[in-house]
PDB file of C-alpha atoms in Angstrom:
ATOM      1  CA  MET A   3      30.919 311.384 314.019  1.00 92.00           C
ATOM      2  CA  GLU A   4      34.419 309.244 314.181  1.00 93.00           C
ATOM      3  CA  ARG A   5      32.441 306.645 316.204  1.00 95.00           C
ATOM      4  CA  TRP A   6      30.190 305.868 314.015  1.00 98.00           C
ATOM      5  CA  VAL A   7      32.282 305.074 310.671  1.00 98.00           C
ATOM      6  CA  GLY A   8      31.538 301.440 309.404  1.00 98.00           C
ATOM      7  CA  ARG A   9      28.505 301.720 311.416  1.00 98.00           C
ATOM      8  CA  VAL A  10      24.983 300.733 310.129  1.00 98.00           C
ATOM      9  CA  ALA A  11      22.119 303.181 310.050  1.00 98.00           C
ATOM     10  CA  LEU A  12      18.552 302.499 308.780  1.00 98.00           C
ATOM     11  CA  VAL A  13      16.559 305.211 307.072  1.00 98.00           C
ATOM     12  CA  THR A  14      13.130 304.790 306.494  1.00 98.00           C
ATOM     13  CA  GLY A  15      11.545 306.887 303.789  1.00 97.00           C
ATOM     14  CA  ALA A  16      14.601 307.339 302.039  1.00 97.00           C
ATOM     15  CA  SER A  17      14.113 308.160 298.405  1.00 95.00           C
ATOM     16  CA  ALA A  18      13.266 312.014 298.844  1.00 94.00           C
ATOM     17  CA  GLY A  19      13.480 314.780 300.806  1.00 93.00           C
ATOM     18  CA  ILE A  20      14.573 314.440 304.619  1.00 96.00           C
ATOM     19  CA  GLY A  21      15.175 310.918 304.453  1.00 97.00           C
ATOM     20  CA  ALA A  22      17.423 311.323 301.218  1.00 97.00           C
ATOM     21  CA  ALA A  23      19.147 314.148 302.973  1.00 97.00           C
ATOM     22  CA  ILE A  24      20.106 312.448 305.857  1.00 98.00           C
ATOM     23  CA  ALA A  25      20.879 309.259 303.957  1.00 98.00           C
ATOM     24  CA  ARG A  26      23.050 311.521 302.030  1.00 98.00           C
ATOM     25  CA  ASP A  27      24.754 312.972 305.157  1.00 98.00           C
ATOM     26  CA  LEU A  28      25.452 309.566 306.657  1.00 98.00           C
ATOM     27  CA  VAL A  29      27.323 307.972 303.568  1.00 98.00           C
ATOM     28  CA  CYS A  30      29.543 310.980 303.612  1.00 98.00           C
ATOM     29  CA  PHE A  31      30.381 310.520 307.208  1.00 98.00           C
ATOM     30  CA  GLY A  32      31.246 307.159 306.712  1.00 98.00           C
ATOM     31  CA  MET A  33      28.234 305.024 307.796  1.00 98.00           C
ATOM     32  CA  LYS A  34      26.979 302.043 306.027  1.00 98.00           C
ATOM     33  CA  VAL A  35      23.529 303.229 305.546  1.00 98.00           C
ATOM     34  CA  VAL A  36      20.484 301.153 304.696  1.00 98.00           C
ATOM     35  CA  GLY A  37      17.605 303.086 303.168  1.00 98.00           C
ATOM     36  CA  CYS A  38      14.354 301.972 302.468  1.00 98.00           C
ATOM     37  CA  SER A  39      11.128 303.171 300.464  1.00 96.00           C
ATOM     38  CA  ARG A  40       8.156 301.495 298.425  1.00 94.00           C
ATOM     39  CA  ASN A  41      10.378 303.029 295.361  1.00 91.00           C
ATOM     40  CA  ILE A  42      13.902 302.408 295.974  1.00 96.00           C
ATOM     41  CA  GLU A  43      15.066 303.722 292.258  1.00 97.00           C
ATOM     42  CA  ASN A  44      15.821 307.280 293.538  1.00 96.00           C
ATOM     43  CA  ILE A  45      17.786 305.447 296.614  1.00 98.00           C
ATOM     44  CA  GLN A  46      19.831 303.507 293.905  1.00 97.00           C
ATOM     45  CA  LYS A  47      20.362 306.675 292.023  1.00 97.00           C
ATOM     46  CA  LEU A  48      21.828 308.518 295.208  1.00 97.00           C
ATOM     47  CA  SER A  49      23.589 305.347 296.213  1.00 97.00           C
ATOM     48  CA  ASP A  50      25.555 305.549 292.655  1.00 97.00           C
ATOM     49  CA  GLU A  51      26.127 309.364 293.268  1.00 97.00           C
ATOM     50  CA  LEU A  52      27.760 308.528 296.601  1.00 97.00           C
ATOM     51  CA  LYS A  53      29.713 305.261 295.646  1.00 95.00           C
ATOM     52  CA  ASN A  54      33.300 307.347 296.128  1.00 96.00           C
ATOM     53  CA  GLU A  55      32.060 308.524 299.472  1.00 97.00           C
ATOM     54  CA  LYS A  56      33.440 306.896 302.603  1.00 96.00           C
ATOM     55  CA  GLY A  57      30.601 304.934 303.424  1.00 97.00           C
ATOM     56  CA  SER A  58      28.011 303.080 301.333  1.00 98.00           C
ATOM     57  CA  LEU A  59      24.154 303.401 300.574  1.00 98.00           C
ATOM     58  CA  THR A  60      22.195 299.804 300.381  1.00 98.00           C
ATOM     59  CA  ALA A  61      18.302 300.248 298.934  1.00 98.00           C
ATOM     60  CA  ILE A  62      15.750 297.993 300.274  1.00 98.00           C
ATOM     61  CA  ARG A  63      12.293 297.627 298.906  1.00 98.00           C
ATOM     62  CA  CYS A  64       9.976 297.980 302.198  1.00 98.00           C
ATOM     63  CA  ASP A  65       6.256 298.720 302.127  1.00 97.00           C
ATOM     64  CA  LEU A  66       6.268 300.220 305.824  1.00 98.00           C
ATOM     65  CA  SER A  67       2.403 299.774 305.925  1.00 97.00           C
ATOM     66  CA  LYS A  68       2.818 295.930 306.078  1.00 97.00           C
ATOM     67  CA  GLU A  69       4.912 294.397 309.019  1.00 98.00           C
ATOM     68  CA  GLU A  70       5.556 291.293 307.092  1.00 98.00           C
ATOM     69  CA  ASP A  71       7.673 293.599 304.646  1.00 98.00           C
ATOM     70  CA  ILE A  72       9.448 295.108 307.821  1.00 98.00           C
ATOM     71  CA  ILE A  73      10.385 292.153 309.472  1.00 98.00           C
ATOM     72  CA  LYS A  74      11.960 290.975 305.986  1.00 98.00           C
ATOM     73  CA  MET A  75      13.677 294.177 305.766  1.00 98.00           C
ATOM     74  CA  PHE A  76      15.659 293.605 309.363  1.00 98.00           C
ATOM     75  CA  LYS A  77      16.307 289.930 307.985  1.00 98.00           C
ATOM     76  CA  THR A  78      17.693 290.868 305.298  1.00 98.00           C
ATOM     77  CA  ILE A  79      19.901 293.310 307.133  1.00 98.00           C
ATOM     78  CA  THR A  80      21.230 290.938 309.618  1.00 97.00           C
ATOM     79  CA  SER A  81      22.005 288.355 307.093  1.00 97.00           C
ATOM     80  CA  ASN A  82      23.681 290.561 304.987  1.00 96.00           C
ATOM     81  CA  GLU A  83      27.926 289.896 306.096  1.00 94.00           C
ATOM     82  CA  SER A  84      28.468 294.064 305.500  1.00 95.00           C
ATOM     83  CA  LEU A  85      25.740 295.017 307.610  1.00 98.00           C
ATOM     84  CA  GLY A  86      24.901 292.040 310.199  1.00 97.00           C
ATOM     85  CA  GLY A  87      22.412 294.526 311.909  1.00 98.00           C
ATOM     86  CA  VAL A  88      20.915 298.000 313.079  1.00 98.00           C
ATOM     87  CA  ASP A  89      23.285 300.478 315.212  1.00 98.00           C
ATOM     88  CA  VAL A  90      21.537 303.259 314.233  1.00 98.00           C
ATOM     89  CA  CYS A  91      17.459 303.497 313.707  1.00 98.00           C
ATOM     90  CA  ILE A  92      16.036 306.616 311.715  1.00 98.00           C
ATOM     91  CA  ASN A  93      12.185 306.573 311.805  1.00 98.00           C
ATOM     92  CA  ASN A  94      11.701 309.159 308.909  1.00 98.00           C
ATOM     93  CA  ALA A  95       8.969 307.632 307.104  1.00 97.00           C
ATOM     94  CA  GLY A  96       5.679 309.496 307.263  1.00 95.00           C
ATOM     95  CA  LEU A  97       2.629 310.674 304.971  1.00 94.00           C
ATOM     96  CA  ALA A  98      -0.610 312.839 305.280  1.00 94.00           C
ATOM     97  CA  HIS A  99      -3.650 312.747 303.465  1.00 94.00           C
ATOM     98  CA  ASN A 100      -6.188 315.662 303.634  1.00 92.00           C
ATOM     99  CA  ALA A 101      -8.683 314.073 306.165  1.00 95.00           C
ATOM    100  CA  PRO A 102     -10.038 316.113 308.459  1.00 96.00           C
ATOM    101  CA  ILE A 103     -11.657 314.744 311.965  1.00 97.00           C
ATOM    102  CA  LEU A 104     -15.214 315.403 310.786  1.00 98.00           C
ATOM    103  CA  SER A 105     -15.312 314.617 306.897  1.00 97.00           C
ATOM    104  CA  GLY A 106     -12.274 312.523 306.403  1.00 97.00           C
ATOM    105  CA  LYS A 107     -12.146 308.959 305.029  1.00 97.00           C
ATOM    106  CA  THR A 108     -11.459 306.098 307.200  1.00 98.00           C
ATOM    107  CA  GLN A 109      -8.762 304.507 304.545  1.00 98.00           C
ATOM    108  CA  GLU A 110      -6.847 307.738 304.808  1.00 97.00           C
ATOM    109  CA  TRP A 111      -7.038 307.735 308.673  1.00 98.00           C
ATOM    110  CA  ARG A 112      -5.614 304.163 308.707  1.00 98.00           C
ATOM    111  CA  GLU A 113      -2.982 304.702 305.988  1.00 97.00           C
ATOM    112  CA  MET A 114      -1.797 307.260 308.485  1.00 97.00           C
ATOM    113  CA  LEU A 115      -1.736 305.261 311.668  1.00 98.00           C
ATOM    114  CA  ASP A 116       0.206 302.110 309.615  1.00 98.00           C
ATOM    115  CA  VAL A 117       2.795 304.449 308.247  1.00 98.00           C
ATOM    116  CA  ASN A 118       3.291 307.361 310.996  1.00 98.00           C
ATOM    117  CA  VAL A 119       2.454 304.919 313.835  1.00 98.00           C
ATOM    118  CA  MET A 120       2.626 301.403 313.823  1.00 98.00           C
ATOM    119  CA  ALA A 121       5.382 301.311 311.332  1.00 98.00           C
ATOM    120  CA  VAL A 122       7.590 303.531 313.460  1.00 98.00           C
ATOM    121  CA  THR A 123       6.709 301.355 316.674  1.00 98.00           C
ATOM    122  CA  ILE A 124       7.832 298.239 314.954  1.00 98.00           C
ATOM    123  CA  CYS A 125      11.088 299.772 313.243  1.00 98.00           C
ATOM    124  CA  THR A 126      11.725 300.574 316.845  1.00 98.00           C
ATOM    125  CA  ARG A 127      11.125 297.321 318.406  1.00 98.00           C
ATOM    126  CA  GLU A 128      13.022 295.424 315.534  1.00 98.00           C
ATOM    127  CA  ALA A 129      15.997 297.745 315.600  1.00 98.00           C
ATOM    128  CA  PHE A 130      16.059 297.215 319.524  1.00 98.00           C
ATOM    129  CA  GLN A 131      16.221 293.610 319.402  1.00 98.00           C
ATOM    130  CA  SER A 132      19.021 293.968 316.513  1.00 98.00           C
ATOM    131  CA  MET A 133      20.996 295.802 319.170  1.00 98.00           C
ATOM    132  CA  LYS A 134      20.462 293.785 321.803  1.00 98.00           C
ATOM    133  CA  GLU A 135      21.311 290.435 319.882  1.00 97.00           C
ATOM    134  CA  ARG A 136      24.705 291.827 319.239  1.00 98.00           C
ATOM    135  CA  ASN A 137      25.124 293.257 322.595  1.00 98.00           C
ATOM    136  CA  VAL A 138      25.033 296.699 321.234  1.00 98.00           C
ATOM    137  CA  ASP A 139      24.727 299.341 324.056  1.00 97.00           C
ATOM    138  CA  ASP A 140      25.602 302.337 322.043  1.00 97.00           C
ATOM    139  CA  GLY A 141      23.206 302.669 319.417  1.00 98.00           C
ATOM    140  CA  HIS A 142      20.578 305.282 318.755  1.00 98.00           C
ATOM    141  CA  ILE A 143      16.996 305.510 318.017  1.00 98.00           C
ATOM    142  CA  ILE A 144      15.695 308.765 315.994  1.00 98.00           C
ATOM    143  CA  PHE A 145      12.254 309.971 315.359  1.00 98.00           C
ATOM    144  CA  ILE A 146      11.861 312.371 312.849  1.00 98.00           C
ATOM    145  CA  ASN A 147       8.648 314.262 314.120  1.00 98.00           C
ATOM    146  CA  SER A 148       6.904 317.211 313.414  1.00 96.00           C
ATOM    147  CA  MET A 149       6.092 320.460 315.168  1.00 95.00           C
ATOM    148  CA  SER A 150       2.268 318.924 314.715  1.00 95.00           C
ATOM    149  CA  GLY A 151       3.334 316.388 317.114  1.00 97.00           C
ATOM    150  CA  HIS A 152       3.598 319.832 319.820  1.00 96.00           C
ATOM    151  CA  ARG A 153       0.715 321.789 318.857  1.00 95.00           C
ATOM    152  CA  ILE A 154      -2.190 321.711 316.681  1.00 94.00           C
ATOM    153  CA  PRO A 155      -2.399 323.613 313.329  1.00 91.00           C
ATOM    154  CA  PRO A 156      -5.477 325.802 312.599  1.00 90.00           C
ATOM    155  CA  LYS A 157      -5.503 323.895 309.361  1.00 90.00           C
ATOM    156  CA  THR A 158      -8.518 321.249 309.330  1.00 94.00           C
ATOM    157  CA  ALA A 159      -6.573 319.109 306.568  1.00 92.00           C
ATOM    158  CA  VAL A 160      -3.817 318.105 308.815  1.00 94.00           C
ATOM    159  CA  HIS A 161      -5.515 317.593 312.138  1.00 97.00           C
ATOM    160  CA  PHE A 162      -5.899 313.724 311.995  1.00 97.00           C
ATOM    161  CA  TYR A 163      -1.827 313.990 310.509  1.00 97.00           C
ATOM    162  CA  SER A 164      -1.403 315.752 313.804  1.00 97.00           C
ATOM    163  CA  ALA A 165      -3.125 313.454 315.912  1.00 98.00           C
ATOM    164  CA  THR A 166      -0.498 310.732 314.688  1.00 98.00           C
ATOM    165  CA  LYS A 167       2.567 313.081 315.175  1.00 98.00           C
ATOM    166  CA  TYR A 168       0.975 313.511 318.755  1.00 98.00           C
ATOM    167  CA  ALA A 169       1.498 309.654 319.056  1.00 98.00           C
ATOM    168  CA  VAL A 170       4.965 309.680 317.806  1.00 98.00           C
ATOM    169  CA  THR A 171       5.859 312.303 320.577  1.00 98.00           C
ATOM    170  CA  ALA A 172       4.592 309.648 322.966  1.00 98.00           C
ATOM    171  CA  LEU A 173       6.118 306.893 321.659  1.00 98.00           C
ATOM    172  CA  MET A 174       9.650 308.474 321.854  1.00 98.00           C
ATOM    173  CA  GLU A 175       9.387 309.588 325.600  1.00 98.00           C
ATOM    174  CA  SER A 176       8.086 305.665 326.239  1.00 98.00           C
ATOM    175  CA  THR A 177      10.858 304.295 324.454  1.00 98.00           C
ATOM    176  CA  ARG A 178      13.416 306.432 326.312  1.00 98.00           C
ATOM    177  CA  GLN A 179      11.616 305.439 329.785  1.00 98.00           C
ATOM    178  CA  GLU A 180      11.764 301.763 328.594  1.00 98.00           C
ATOM    179  CA  LEU A 181      15.364 301.785 327.959  1.00 98.00           C
ATOM    180  CA  ARG A 182      16.007 303.387 330.699  1.00 97.00           C
ATOM    181  CA  GLU A 183      14.075 300.863 332.980  1.00 98.00           C
ATOM    182  CA  LEU A 184      16.270 298.076 331.260  1.00 98.00           C
ATOM    183  CA  LYS A 185      19.625 300.026 332.178  1.00 98.00           C
ATOM    184  CA  SER A 186      20.134 300.445 328.264  1.00 98.00           C
ATOM    185  CA  HIS A 187      22.551 302.990 327.023  1.00 97.00           C
ATOM    186  CA  ILE A 188      20.955 303.233 323.750  1.00 98.00           C
ATOM    187  CA  ARG A 189      19.930 306.785 323.343  1.00 98.00           C
ATOM    188  CA  VAL A 190      16.859 308.237 321.827  1.00 98.00           C
ATOM    189  CA  THR A 191      16.257 311.795 319.955  1.00 98.00           C
ATOM    190  CA  GLY A 192      13.194 313.474 318.587  1.00 98.00           C
ATOM    191  CA  VAL A 193      13.817 315.989 315.740  1.00 98.00           C
ATOM    192  CA  SER A 194      10.483 317.782 315.166  1.00 97.00           C
ATOM    193  CA  PRO A 195      10.638 320.077 311.830  1.00 96.00           C
ATOM    194  CA  GLY A 196       7.903 322.751 311.128  1.00 91.00           C
ATOM    195  CA  LEU A 197       7.320 323.361 307.386  1.00 88.00           C
ATOM    196  CA  VAL A 198      10.141 321.737 305.205  1.00 89.00           C
ATOM    197  CA  GLU A 199       9.902 321.976 301.077  1.00 77.00           C
ATOM    198  CA  THR A 200       9.832 318.460 300.091  1.00 65.00           C
ATOM    199  CA  GLU A 201       7.362 316.483 298.179  1.00 65.00           C
ATOM    200  CA  PHE A 202       5.262 315.950 301.233  1.00 63.00           C
ATOM    201  CA  SER A 203       2.541 318.955 300.415  1.00 60.00           C
ATOM    202  CA  TYR A 204       2.637 317.666 296.536  1.00 55.00           C
ATOM    203  CA  ARG A 205       1.411 314.373 297.870  1.00 64.00           C
ATOM    204  CA  MET A 206      -0.675 315.590 300.311  1.00 65.00           C
ATOM    205  CA  ASN A 207      -2.791 317.994 298.219  1.00 60.00           C
ATOM    206  CA  LYS A 208      -2.387 316.120 295.274  1.00 63.00           C
ATOM    207  CA  ASP A 209      -2.557 320.207 293.914  1.00 59.00           C
ATOM    208  CA  GLU A 210       0.870 321.161 292.160  1.00 66.00           C
ATOM    209  CA  GLU A 211      -0.258 324.786 292.435  1.00 68.00           C
ATOM    210  CA  LYS A 212      -1.589 324.520 295.978  1.00 64.00           C
ATOM    211  CA  ALA A 213       1.698 323.077 297.198  1.00 58.00           C
ATOM    212  CA  LYS A 214       3.775 325.718 295.166  1.00 66.00           C
ATOM    213  CA  ALA A 215       2.312 328.360 296.940  1.00 65.00           C
ATOM    214  CA  LEU A 216       2.582 326.697 300.509  1.00 61.00           C
ATOM    215  CA  TYR A 217       6.469 326.629 299.763  1.00 61.00           C
ATOM    216  CA  SER A 218       6.698 330.177 298.220  1.00 67.00           C
ATOM    217  CA  SER A 219       4.943 331.424 301.366  1.00 69.00           C
ATOM    218  CA  ILE A 220       7.913 331.757 303.304  1.00 71.00           C
ATOM    219  CA  LEU A 221      11.297 330.850 303.489  1.00 80.00           C
ATOM    220  CA  CYS A 222      10.897 326.994 304.103  1.00 87.00           C
ATOM    221  CA  LEU A 223      13.123 324.482 306.047  1.00 91.00           C
ATOM    222  CA  LYS A 224      15.194 322.079 303.642  1.00 94.00           C
ATOM    223  CA  GLY A 225      15.975 318.564 304.254  1.00 95.00           C
ATOM    224  CA  LYS A 226      19.752 319.369 304.849  1.00 96.00           C
ATOM    225  CA  ASP A 227      18.690 321.531 307.831  1.00 96.00           C
ATOM    226  CA  ILE A 228      16.828 318.447 309.372  1.00 97.00           C
ATOM    227  CA  SER A 229      19.851 316.114 308.609  1.00 98.00           C
ATOM    228  CA  ASN A 230      21.934 318.880 310.426  1.00 98.00           C
ATOM    229  CA  ALA A 231      19.853 318.282 313.683  1.00 98.00           C
ATOM    230  CA  VAL A 232      20.168 314.239 313.129  1.00 98.00           C
ATOM    231  CA  VAL A 233      23.941 314.748 313.034  1.00 98.00           C
ATOM    232  CA  TYR A 234      23.983 316.772 315.751  1.00 98.00           C
ATOM    233  CA  ALA A 235      22.326 314.326 318.022  1.00 98.00           C
ATOM    234  CA  LEU A 236      24.124 311.391 316.862  1.00 98.00           C
ATOM    235  CA  GLN A 237      28.078 313.475 317.492  1.00 97.00           C
ATOM    236  CA  ALA A 238      26.894 314.218 321.020  1.00 97.00           C
ATOM    237  CA  PRO A 239      29.302 312.794 323.526  1.00 95.00           C
ATOM    238  CA  SER A 240      28.050 309.191 324.768  1.00 89.00           C
ATOM    239  CA  HIS A 241      26.900 310.891 328.099  1.00 92.00           C
ATOM    240  CA  VAL A 242      24.682 313.157 326.295  1.00 96.00           C
ATOM    241  CA  GLU A 243      20.967 312.158 324.958  1.00 95.00           C
ATOM    242  CA  ILE A 244      19.553 314.688 323.109  1.00 97.00           C
ATOM    243  CA  ASN A 245      15.944 314.267 323.693  1.00 94.00           C
ATOM    244  CA  ASP A 246      13.665 316.248 321.425  1.00 95.00           C
ATOM    245  CA  VAL A 247      15.022 319.211 318.648  1.00 97.00           C
ATOM    246  CA  LEU A 248      12.075 321.309 317.608  1.00 96.00           C
ATOM    247  CA  ILE A 249      12.836 323.372 314.304  1.00 94.00           C
ATOM    248  CA  ARG A 250      10.820 325.782 312.450  1.00 89.00           C
ATOM    249  CA  PRO A 251      11.283 328.562 309.733  1.00 90.00           C
ATOM    250  CA  THR A 252      11.842 331.869 311.358  1.00 84.00           C
ATOM    251  CA  GLU A 253       8.931 333.073 309.559  1.00 71.00           C
ATOM    252  CA  GLN A 254       6.461 330.315 310.636  1.00 63.00           C
ATOM    253  CA  THR A 255       3.803 331.826 313.109  1.00 59.00           C
ATOM    254  CA  TYR A 256       1.794 328.718 313.908  1.00 54.00           C
TER     255      TYR A 256
END
């Protein structure tokens, strides 16, 4: 990770779970991390906690369902003298509603599309433009996807969510192909975890007991496990591109 010391990484959805774990590790490796979320209090607390580490963590409030917020965030990063632009973009933010195909609410489908698909696409575009403007040809774009972007779980509650994650799978490969056409050396990686113990299920089901039962049913992945995969991809030699990492608990059968 030595070559990334002092470089800038954007981590979306950095206030908790996987995003917070990634932000923590990258700061400890000496990167200047920008963490964004609608609620930045937790990111600010984490920044204070990491103030004696090699890198730094800057919190930016951003509603990823709004393009104007995303554009403003990238302008803020560019105008900050100590940052200047994005070298690594980690598209981590995502959400799920209990909204089956045959009975779900249209608004909830739209919210999942806005955050899981549109925001990822806009952040990817803006990160690439940031790299291009500064002649950065060794950057890295990482998509935190899901095993649900590779197979359909047998649970109707997550079927539309799965559809958005299949879109992320396509976006990742499309980004890789477009960069190759441009003869760019910016790398692309997808990390697709299975069940990770975070706030995700609590937010989706709005039922604490149901979420606890799910997370206690198997030995779940932790945010650190996913962060380890991100670090693995980042520290690979420049001639190595790790396209997709699939991670799931050993006890998870679907």
